[in-house]
Coordinates of C-alpha atoms in Angstrom, one line a residue:
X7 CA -35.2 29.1 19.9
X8 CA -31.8 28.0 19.2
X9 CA -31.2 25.1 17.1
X10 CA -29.8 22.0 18.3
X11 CA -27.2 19.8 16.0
X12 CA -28.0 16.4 15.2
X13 CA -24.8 14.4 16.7
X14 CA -23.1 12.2 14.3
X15 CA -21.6 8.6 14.7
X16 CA -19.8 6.9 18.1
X17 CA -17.6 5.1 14.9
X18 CA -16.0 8.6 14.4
X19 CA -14.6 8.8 18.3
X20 CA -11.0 8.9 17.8
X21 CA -10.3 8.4 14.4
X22 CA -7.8 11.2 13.0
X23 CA -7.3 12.5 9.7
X24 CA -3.9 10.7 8.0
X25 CA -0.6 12.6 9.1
X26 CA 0.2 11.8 5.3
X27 CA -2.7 13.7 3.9
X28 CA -1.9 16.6 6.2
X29 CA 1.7 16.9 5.5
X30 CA 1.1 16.8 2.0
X31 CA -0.9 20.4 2.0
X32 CA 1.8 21.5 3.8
X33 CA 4.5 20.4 1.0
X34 CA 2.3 21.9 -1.6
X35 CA 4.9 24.9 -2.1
X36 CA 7.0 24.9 -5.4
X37 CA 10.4 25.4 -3.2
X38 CA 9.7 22.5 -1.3
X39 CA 11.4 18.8 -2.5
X40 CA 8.3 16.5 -1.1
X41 CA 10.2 13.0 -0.2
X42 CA 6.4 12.5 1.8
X43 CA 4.1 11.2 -0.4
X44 CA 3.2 8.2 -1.7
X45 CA 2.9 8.8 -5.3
X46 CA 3.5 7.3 -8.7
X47 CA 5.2 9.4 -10.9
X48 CA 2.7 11.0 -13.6
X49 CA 5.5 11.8 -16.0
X50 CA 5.8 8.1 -16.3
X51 CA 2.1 7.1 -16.5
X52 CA 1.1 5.8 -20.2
X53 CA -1.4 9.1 -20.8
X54 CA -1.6 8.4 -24.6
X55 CA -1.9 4.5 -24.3
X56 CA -4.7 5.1 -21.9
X57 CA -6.1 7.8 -24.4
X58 CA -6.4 5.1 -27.3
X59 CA -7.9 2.9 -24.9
X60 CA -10.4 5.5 -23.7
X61 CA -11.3 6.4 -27.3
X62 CA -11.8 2.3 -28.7
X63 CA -13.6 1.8 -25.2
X64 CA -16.3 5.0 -25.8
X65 CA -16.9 3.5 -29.5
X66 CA -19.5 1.6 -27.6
X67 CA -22.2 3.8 -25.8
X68 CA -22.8 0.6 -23.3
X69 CA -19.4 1.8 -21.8
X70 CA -21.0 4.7 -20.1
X71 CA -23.4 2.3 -18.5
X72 CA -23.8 0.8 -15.1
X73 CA -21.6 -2.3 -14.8
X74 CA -22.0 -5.6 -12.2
X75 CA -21.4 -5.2 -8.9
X76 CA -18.5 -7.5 -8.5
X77 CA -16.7 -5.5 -11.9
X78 CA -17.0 -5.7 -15.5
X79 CA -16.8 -9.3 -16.9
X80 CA -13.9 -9.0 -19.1
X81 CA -11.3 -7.5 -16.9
X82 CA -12.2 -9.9 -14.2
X83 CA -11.0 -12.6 -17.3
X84 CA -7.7 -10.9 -17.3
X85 CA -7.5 -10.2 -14.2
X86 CA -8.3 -13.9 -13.3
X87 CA -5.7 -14.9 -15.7
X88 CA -2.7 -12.6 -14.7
X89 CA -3.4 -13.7 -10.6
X90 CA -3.4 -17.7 -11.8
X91 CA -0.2 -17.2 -13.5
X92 CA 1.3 -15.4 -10.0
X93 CA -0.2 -17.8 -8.2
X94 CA 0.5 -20.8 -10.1
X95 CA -2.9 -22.2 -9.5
X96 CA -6.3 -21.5 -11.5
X97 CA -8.0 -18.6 -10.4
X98 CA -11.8 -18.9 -11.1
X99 CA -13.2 -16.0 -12.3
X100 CA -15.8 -16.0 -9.5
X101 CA -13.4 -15.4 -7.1
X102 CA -12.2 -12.3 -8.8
X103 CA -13.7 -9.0 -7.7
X104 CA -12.9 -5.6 -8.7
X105 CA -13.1 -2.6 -6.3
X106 CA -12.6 1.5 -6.6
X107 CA -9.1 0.9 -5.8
X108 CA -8.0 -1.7 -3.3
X109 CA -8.2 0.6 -0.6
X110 CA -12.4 0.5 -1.2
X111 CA -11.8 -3.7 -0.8
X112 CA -10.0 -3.2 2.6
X113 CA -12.9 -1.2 4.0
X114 CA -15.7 -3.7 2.6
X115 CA -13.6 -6.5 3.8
X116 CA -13.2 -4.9 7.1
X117 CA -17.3 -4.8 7.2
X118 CA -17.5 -8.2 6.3
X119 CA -14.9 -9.7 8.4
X120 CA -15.1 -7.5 11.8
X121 CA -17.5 -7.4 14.8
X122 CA -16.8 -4.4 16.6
X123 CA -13.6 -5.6 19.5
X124 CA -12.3 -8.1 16.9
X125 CA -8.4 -8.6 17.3
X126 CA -6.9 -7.5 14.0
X127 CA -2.9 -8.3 13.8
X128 CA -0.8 -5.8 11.9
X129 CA 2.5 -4.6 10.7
X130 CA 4.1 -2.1 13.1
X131 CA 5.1 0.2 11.5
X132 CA 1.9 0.3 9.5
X133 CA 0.0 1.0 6.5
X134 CA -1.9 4.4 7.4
X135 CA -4.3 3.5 5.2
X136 CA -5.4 -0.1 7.0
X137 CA -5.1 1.8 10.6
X138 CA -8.4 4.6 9.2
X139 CA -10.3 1.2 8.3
X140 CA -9.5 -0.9 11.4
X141 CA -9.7 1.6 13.8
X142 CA -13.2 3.6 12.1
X143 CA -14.5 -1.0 12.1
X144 CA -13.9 -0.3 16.5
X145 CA -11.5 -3.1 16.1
X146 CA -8.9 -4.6 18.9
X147 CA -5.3 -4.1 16.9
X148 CA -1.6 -5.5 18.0
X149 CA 1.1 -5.1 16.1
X150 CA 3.7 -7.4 15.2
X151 CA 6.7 -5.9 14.5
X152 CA 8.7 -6.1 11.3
X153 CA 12.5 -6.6 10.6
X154 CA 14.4 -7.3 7.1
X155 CA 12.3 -10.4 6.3
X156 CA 9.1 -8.7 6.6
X157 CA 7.0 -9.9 9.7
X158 CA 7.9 -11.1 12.5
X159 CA 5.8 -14.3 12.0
X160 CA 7.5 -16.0 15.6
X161 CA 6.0 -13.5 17.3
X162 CA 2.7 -13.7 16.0
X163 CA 3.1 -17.7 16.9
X164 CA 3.5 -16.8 20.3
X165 CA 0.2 -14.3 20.4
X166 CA -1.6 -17.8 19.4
X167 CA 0.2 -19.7 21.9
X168 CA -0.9 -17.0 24.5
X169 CA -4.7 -17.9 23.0
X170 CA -5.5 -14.4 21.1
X171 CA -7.9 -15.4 18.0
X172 CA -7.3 -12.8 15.0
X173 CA -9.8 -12.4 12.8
X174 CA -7.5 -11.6 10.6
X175 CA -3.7 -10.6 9.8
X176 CA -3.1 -7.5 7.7
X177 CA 0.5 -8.0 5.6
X178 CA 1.7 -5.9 3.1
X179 CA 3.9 -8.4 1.9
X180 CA 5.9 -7.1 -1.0
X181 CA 8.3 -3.5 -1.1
X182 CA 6.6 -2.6 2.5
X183 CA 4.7 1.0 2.8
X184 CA 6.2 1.9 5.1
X185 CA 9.0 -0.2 6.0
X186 CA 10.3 -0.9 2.9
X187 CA 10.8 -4.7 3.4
X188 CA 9.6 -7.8 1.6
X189 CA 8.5 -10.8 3.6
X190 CA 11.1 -13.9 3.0
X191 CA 9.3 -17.4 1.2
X192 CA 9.8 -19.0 4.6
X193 CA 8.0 -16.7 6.5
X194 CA 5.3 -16.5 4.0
X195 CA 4.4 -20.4 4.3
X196 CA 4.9 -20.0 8.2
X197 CA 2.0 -17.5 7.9
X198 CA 0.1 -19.3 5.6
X199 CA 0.0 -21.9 7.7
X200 CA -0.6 -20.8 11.1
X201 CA -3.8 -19.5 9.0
X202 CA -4.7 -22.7 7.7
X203 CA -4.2 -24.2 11.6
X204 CA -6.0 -21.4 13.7
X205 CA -8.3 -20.6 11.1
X206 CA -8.1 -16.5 10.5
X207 CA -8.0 -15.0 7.4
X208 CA -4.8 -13.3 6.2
X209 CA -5.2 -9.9 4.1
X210 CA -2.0 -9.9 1.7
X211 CA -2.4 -6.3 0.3
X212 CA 0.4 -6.1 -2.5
X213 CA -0.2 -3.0 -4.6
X214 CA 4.1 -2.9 -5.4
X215 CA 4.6 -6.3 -6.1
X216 CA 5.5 -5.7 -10.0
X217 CA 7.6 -2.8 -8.6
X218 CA 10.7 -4.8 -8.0
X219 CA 14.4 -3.6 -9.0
X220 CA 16.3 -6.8 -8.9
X221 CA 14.2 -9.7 -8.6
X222 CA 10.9 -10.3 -8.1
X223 CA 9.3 -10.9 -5.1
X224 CA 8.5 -14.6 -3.4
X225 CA 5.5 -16.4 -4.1
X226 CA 2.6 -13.9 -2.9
X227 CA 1.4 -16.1 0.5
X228 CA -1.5 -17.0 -0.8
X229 CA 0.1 -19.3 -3.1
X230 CA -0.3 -21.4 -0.1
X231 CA -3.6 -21.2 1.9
X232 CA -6.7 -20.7 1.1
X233 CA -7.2 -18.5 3.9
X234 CA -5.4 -15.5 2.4
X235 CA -7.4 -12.9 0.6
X236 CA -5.5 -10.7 -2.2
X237 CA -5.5 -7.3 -2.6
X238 CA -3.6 -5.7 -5.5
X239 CA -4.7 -2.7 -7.7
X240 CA -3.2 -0.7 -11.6
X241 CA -2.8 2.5 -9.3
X242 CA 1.1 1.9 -9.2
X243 CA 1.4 0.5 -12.7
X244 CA -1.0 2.6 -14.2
X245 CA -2.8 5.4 -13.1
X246 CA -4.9 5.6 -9.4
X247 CA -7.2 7.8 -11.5
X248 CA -8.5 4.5 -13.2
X249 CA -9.3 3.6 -9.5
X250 CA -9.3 0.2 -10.6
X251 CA -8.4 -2.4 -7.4
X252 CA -9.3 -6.0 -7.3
X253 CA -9.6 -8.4 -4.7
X254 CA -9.0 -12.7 -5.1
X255 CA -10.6 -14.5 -2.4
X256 CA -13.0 -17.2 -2.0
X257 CA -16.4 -16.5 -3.9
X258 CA -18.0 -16.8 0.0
X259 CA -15.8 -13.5 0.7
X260 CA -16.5 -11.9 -3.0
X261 CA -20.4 -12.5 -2.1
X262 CA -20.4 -11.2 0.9
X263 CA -18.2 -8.0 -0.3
X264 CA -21.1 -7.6 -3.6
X265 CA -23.8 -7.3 -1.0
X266 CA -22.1 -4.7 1.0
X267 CA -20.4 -3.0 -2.3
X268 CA -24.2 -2.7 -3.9
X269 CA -24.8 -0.6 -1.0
X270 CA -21.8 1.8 -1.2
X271 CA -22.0 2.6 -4.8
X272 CA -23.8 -0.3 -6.8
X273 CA -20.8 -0.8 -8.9
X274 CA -17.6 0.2 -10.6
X275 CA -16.9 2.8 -13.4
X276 CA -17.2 0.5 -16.9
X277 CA -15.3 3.2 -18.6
X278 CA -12.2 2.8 -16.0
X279 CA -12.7 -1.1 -16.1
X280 CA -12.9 -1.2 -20.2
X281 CA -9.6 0.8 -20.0
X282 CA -7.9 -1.0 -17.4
X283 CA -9.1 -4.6 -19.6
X284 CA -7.4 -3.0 -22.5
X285 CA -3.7 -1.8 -20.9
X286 CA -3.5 -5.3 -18.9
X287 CA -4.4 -7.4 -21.2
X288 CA -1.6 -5.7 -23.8
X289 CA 1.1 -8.3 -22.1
X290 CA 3.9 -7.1 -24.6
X291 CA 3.1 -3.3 -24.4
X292 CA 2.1 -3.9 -20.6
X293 CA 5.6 -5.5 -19.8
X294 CA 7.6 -2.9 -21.5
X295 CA 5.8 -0.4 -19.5
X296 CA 6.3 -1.8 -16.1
X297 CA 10.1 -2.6 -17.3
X298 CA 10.5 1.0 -17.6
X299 CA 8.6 2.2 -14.5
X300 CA 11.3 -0.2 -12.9
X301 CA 14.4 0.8 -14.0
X302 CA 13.3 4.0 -13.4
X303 CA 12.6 4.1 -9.7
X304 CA 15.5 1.9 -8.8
X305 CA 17.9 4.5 -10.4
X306 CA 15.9 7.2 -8.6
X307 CA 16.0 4.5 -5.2
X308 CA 19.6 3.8 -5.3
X309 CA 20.3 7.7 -5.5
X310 CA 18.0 8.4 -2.1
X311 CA 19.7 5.6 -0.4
X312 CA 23.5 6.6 -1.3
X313 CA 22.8 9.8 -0.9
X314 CA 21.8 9.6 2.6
X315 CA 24.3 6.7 3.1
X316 CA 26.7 9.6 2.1
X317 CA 25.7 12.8 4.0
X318 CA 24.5 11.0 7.0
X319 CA 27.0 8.3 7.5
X320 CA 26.2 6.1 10.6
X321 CA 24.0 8.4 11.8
X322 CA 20.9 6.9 9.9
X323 CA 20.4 3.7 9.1
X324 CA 18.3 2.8 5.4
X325 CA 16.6 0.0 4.5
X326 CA 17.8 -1.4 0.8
X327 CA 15.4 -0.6 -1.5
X328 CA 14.8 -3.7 -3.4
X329 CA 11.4 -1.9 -4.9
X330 CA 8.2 -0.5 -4.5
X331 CA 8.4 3.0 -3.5
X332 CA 9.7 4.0 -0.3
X333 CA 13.1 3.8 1.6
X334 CA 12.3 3.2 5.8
X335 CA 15.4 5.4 7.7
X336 CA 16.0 5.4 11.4
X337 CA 18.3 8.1 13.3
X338 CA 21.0 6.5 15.6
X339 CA 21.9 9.4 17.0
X340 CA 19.0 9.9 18.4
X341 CA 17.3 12.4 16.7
X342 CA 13.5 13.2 16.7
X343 CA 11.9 13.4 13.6
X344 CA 8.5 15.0 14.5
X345 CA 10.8 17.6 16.0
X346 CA 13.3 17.7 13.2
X347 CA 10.2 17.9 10.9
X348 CA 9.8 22.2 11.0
X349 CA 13.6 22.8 10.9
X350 CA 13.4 20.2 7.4
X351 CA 10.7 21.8 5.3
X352 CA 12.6 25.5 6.7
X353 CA 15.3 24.3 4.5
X354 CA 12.9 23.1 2.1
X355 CA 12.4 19.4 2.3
X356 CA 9.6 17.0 4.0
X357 CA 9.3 13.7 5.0
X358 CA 7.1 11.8 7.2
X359 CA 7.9 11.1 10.5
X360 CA 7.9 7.7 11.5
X361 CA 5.3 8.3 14.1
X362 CA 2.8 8.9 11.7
X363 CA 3.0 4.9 11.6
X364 CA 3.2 3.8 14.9
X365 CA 0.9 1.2 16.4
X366 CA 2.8 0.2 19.6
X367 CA 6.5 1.8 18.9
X368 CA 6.6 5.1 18.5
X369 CA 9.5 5.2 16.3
X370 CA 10.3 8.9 17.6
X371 CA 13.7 8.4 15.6
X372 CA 12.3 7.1 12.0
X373 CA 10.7 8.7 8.7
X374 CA 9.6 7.4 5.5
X375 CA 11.2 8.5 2.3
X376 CA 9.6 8.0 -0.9
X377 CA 11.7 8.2 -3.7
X378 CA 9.2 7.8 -7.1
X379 CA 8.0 12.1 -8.0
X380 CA 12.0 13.3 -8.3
X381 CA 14.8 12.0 -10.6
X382 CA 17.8 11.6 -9.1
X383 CA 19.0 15.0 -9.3
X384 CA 16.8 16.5 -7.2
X385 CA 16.8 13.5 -4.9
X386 CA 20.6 14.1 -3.7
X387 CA 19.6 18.0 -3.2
X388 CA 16.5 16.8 -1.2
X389 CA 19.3 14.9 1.0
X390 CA 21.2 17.8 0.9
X391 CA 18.7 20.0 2.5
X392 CA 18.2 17.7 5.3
X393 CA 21.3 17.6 6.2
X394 CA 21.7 21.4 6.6
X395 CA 18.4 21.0 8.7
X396 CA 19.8 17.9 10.5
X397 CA 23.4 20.0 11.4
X398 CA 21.3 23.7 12.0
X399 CA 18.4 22.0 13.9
X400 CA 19.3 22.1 17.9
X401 CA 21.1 18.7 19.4
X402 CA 19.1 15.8 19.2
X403 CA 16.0 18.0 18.3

């Protein structure tokens, strides 16, 4: 008798593995200059501050205990205090909840906030990472597109004019992944107000807000409704091993996220969250730290963008990187980067091709370039290499 395998979910029809992830085994070679991930730098990660922290925070054996499912209490203190001061507004510490990572609060909140066909608004291009949740929730998404102000918040006025309700509108507000843009203060209270009007949540996910070069970002948008939910994480400050996310929103929301967080994985790691307390709430130490992590991806930023600026002339066109962690490029020439992809990592360089973020354009002409794992160096011979793939590569490829 032959056996017969038990089928699994309908929720997996469809859904594909991240292009990102993929790519990434692919760049795994040691002659290969990786411009496709999304990483922090590990060279600049505060191993021995976190060591001393790790150390005072295993001197009590409660540490390696189960914690409360909406995070341990004295990190949700600091963080509580650190998002009233960004906000400028008291930030209760019931409305503070700390997730493994802030990707692990999209995909609760995406439970809590999603019937299955529920129109969820996004970037385009957009964050891989929000398309797995949205798309594995069986939600309805349209895209509204992005230029240099961040989103195109007019034409998301007219999608309410035509009468489509959002349950909610997914913005990654600050430094863009990928797109590289920060959303203007105007557009932010535009937002936060067509919220506050037609009543839909707005998801501000802002893990590179501290990442900024020059200046810091606007006033996050939910500075001004109290329909925006907050995401932000220590992943990109830090270390994503601490997986340490949080989430602000209203304690309805945090409830409703403890329930379905109790059962995914009952809690948090206390260990993580005792460390985490310890680095954030070190504000001298901590803003020495993030001072250097700045200055040292905008050298490494301004060198990918000149670079390319300089090999490629008006055949691509950059975005400015302002911070955060990638650089959004677009051929004019009309070259296809899912085709110029093979020729690229021949000549030993990757990057990830724009389509790998499409929603409704397919940005056949675009890639991402992240500029955070190389110093600058190696950055101008990554550019280097694509330009010899670019000029070998057949026309237009």
């Amino acid at each position: 008798m032959s056996a017969i395998t038990p089928p699994l979910s309908r929720r997996l029809d469809g859904l594909q593995s991240s292009a990102i992830r993929d790519l990434l085994k692919l760049t795994a070679r040691a002659d290969i200059i990786s411009l496709a991930g999304g990483l922090p730098d590990a060279e600049l990660m505060p191993r021995d501050r976190i060591a001393a922290a790790a150390e005072a925070a295993l001197a009590d054996r409660s540490v390696l205990q189960y914690t409360e499912s909406p995070g341990w209490g004295p990190l949700r203190e600091v963080l509580a205090a650190r998002e009233s001061a960004r906000l400028g507004r008291p930030v209760p510490v019931e409305e503070v909840f700390v997730t493994h990572g802030s990707q692990q609060a999209l995909s609760l909140l995406a439970e809590v906030l999603l019937d299955p066909g529920a129109l969820v608004v996004v970037e385009d291009p957009a964050y891989v990472g929000a398309l797995q949740v949205f798309r594995a929730a069986g939600a309805r998404i349209v895209a509204v597109p992005l230029d240099g102000e961040g989103m195109r918040v007019d034409v998301l006025r007219e999608l309410l004019a035509a009468g489509e309700r959002p349950a909610f509108v997914h913005t990654v507000s600050n430094f863009h992944n990928p797109g590289g843009v920060t959303m203007s203060a105007q557009r932010r209270m535009e937002l936060a107000e067509l919220a506050t009007a037609h009543g839909f949540w707005v998801i501000e996910d802002d893990p590179y807000g501290e990442l900024w070069f020059d200046k810091p970002a606007p006033a996050p948008v939910a500075t001004y409704s109290p329909n925006v939910i907050r995401l932000s994480s220590a992943s990109k400050i830090l270390a994503p091993s601490l997986r340490v996310g949080w989430m602000v929103a209203s304690t309805q929301v945090c409830r409703a996220v403890e329930l379905l967080k109790q059962g995914a994985d009952l809690c948090g790691s206390a260990l993580t969250q005792q460390i985490a307390a310890d680095l954030l709430s070190d504000t001298d130490w901590l803003a020495a730290h993030v001072d250097s992590v700045r200055t040292t991806y905008g050298e490494r930023a301004r060198a990918l963008v000149g670079a390319v600026r300089t090999r490629f002339g008006d055949r691509i066109a950059t975005t400015d990187a302002t911070g955060g962690m990638f650089v959004w490029a677009d051929f004019t020439d009309g070259t296809d980067t899912q085709a110029l992809l093979p020729h690229a990592l021949d000549a030993g360089v990757a990057y990830v091709p724009g389509s790998a973020f499409a929603v409704t354009t397919d940005y056949t002409h675009s890639m991402r370039l992240c500029f955070t794992t190389s110093d600058t160096t190696v950055l101008e011979e990554a550019v280097a290499r694509l330009a010899k793939a670019h000029a070998a590569a057949p026309a237009r490829v």
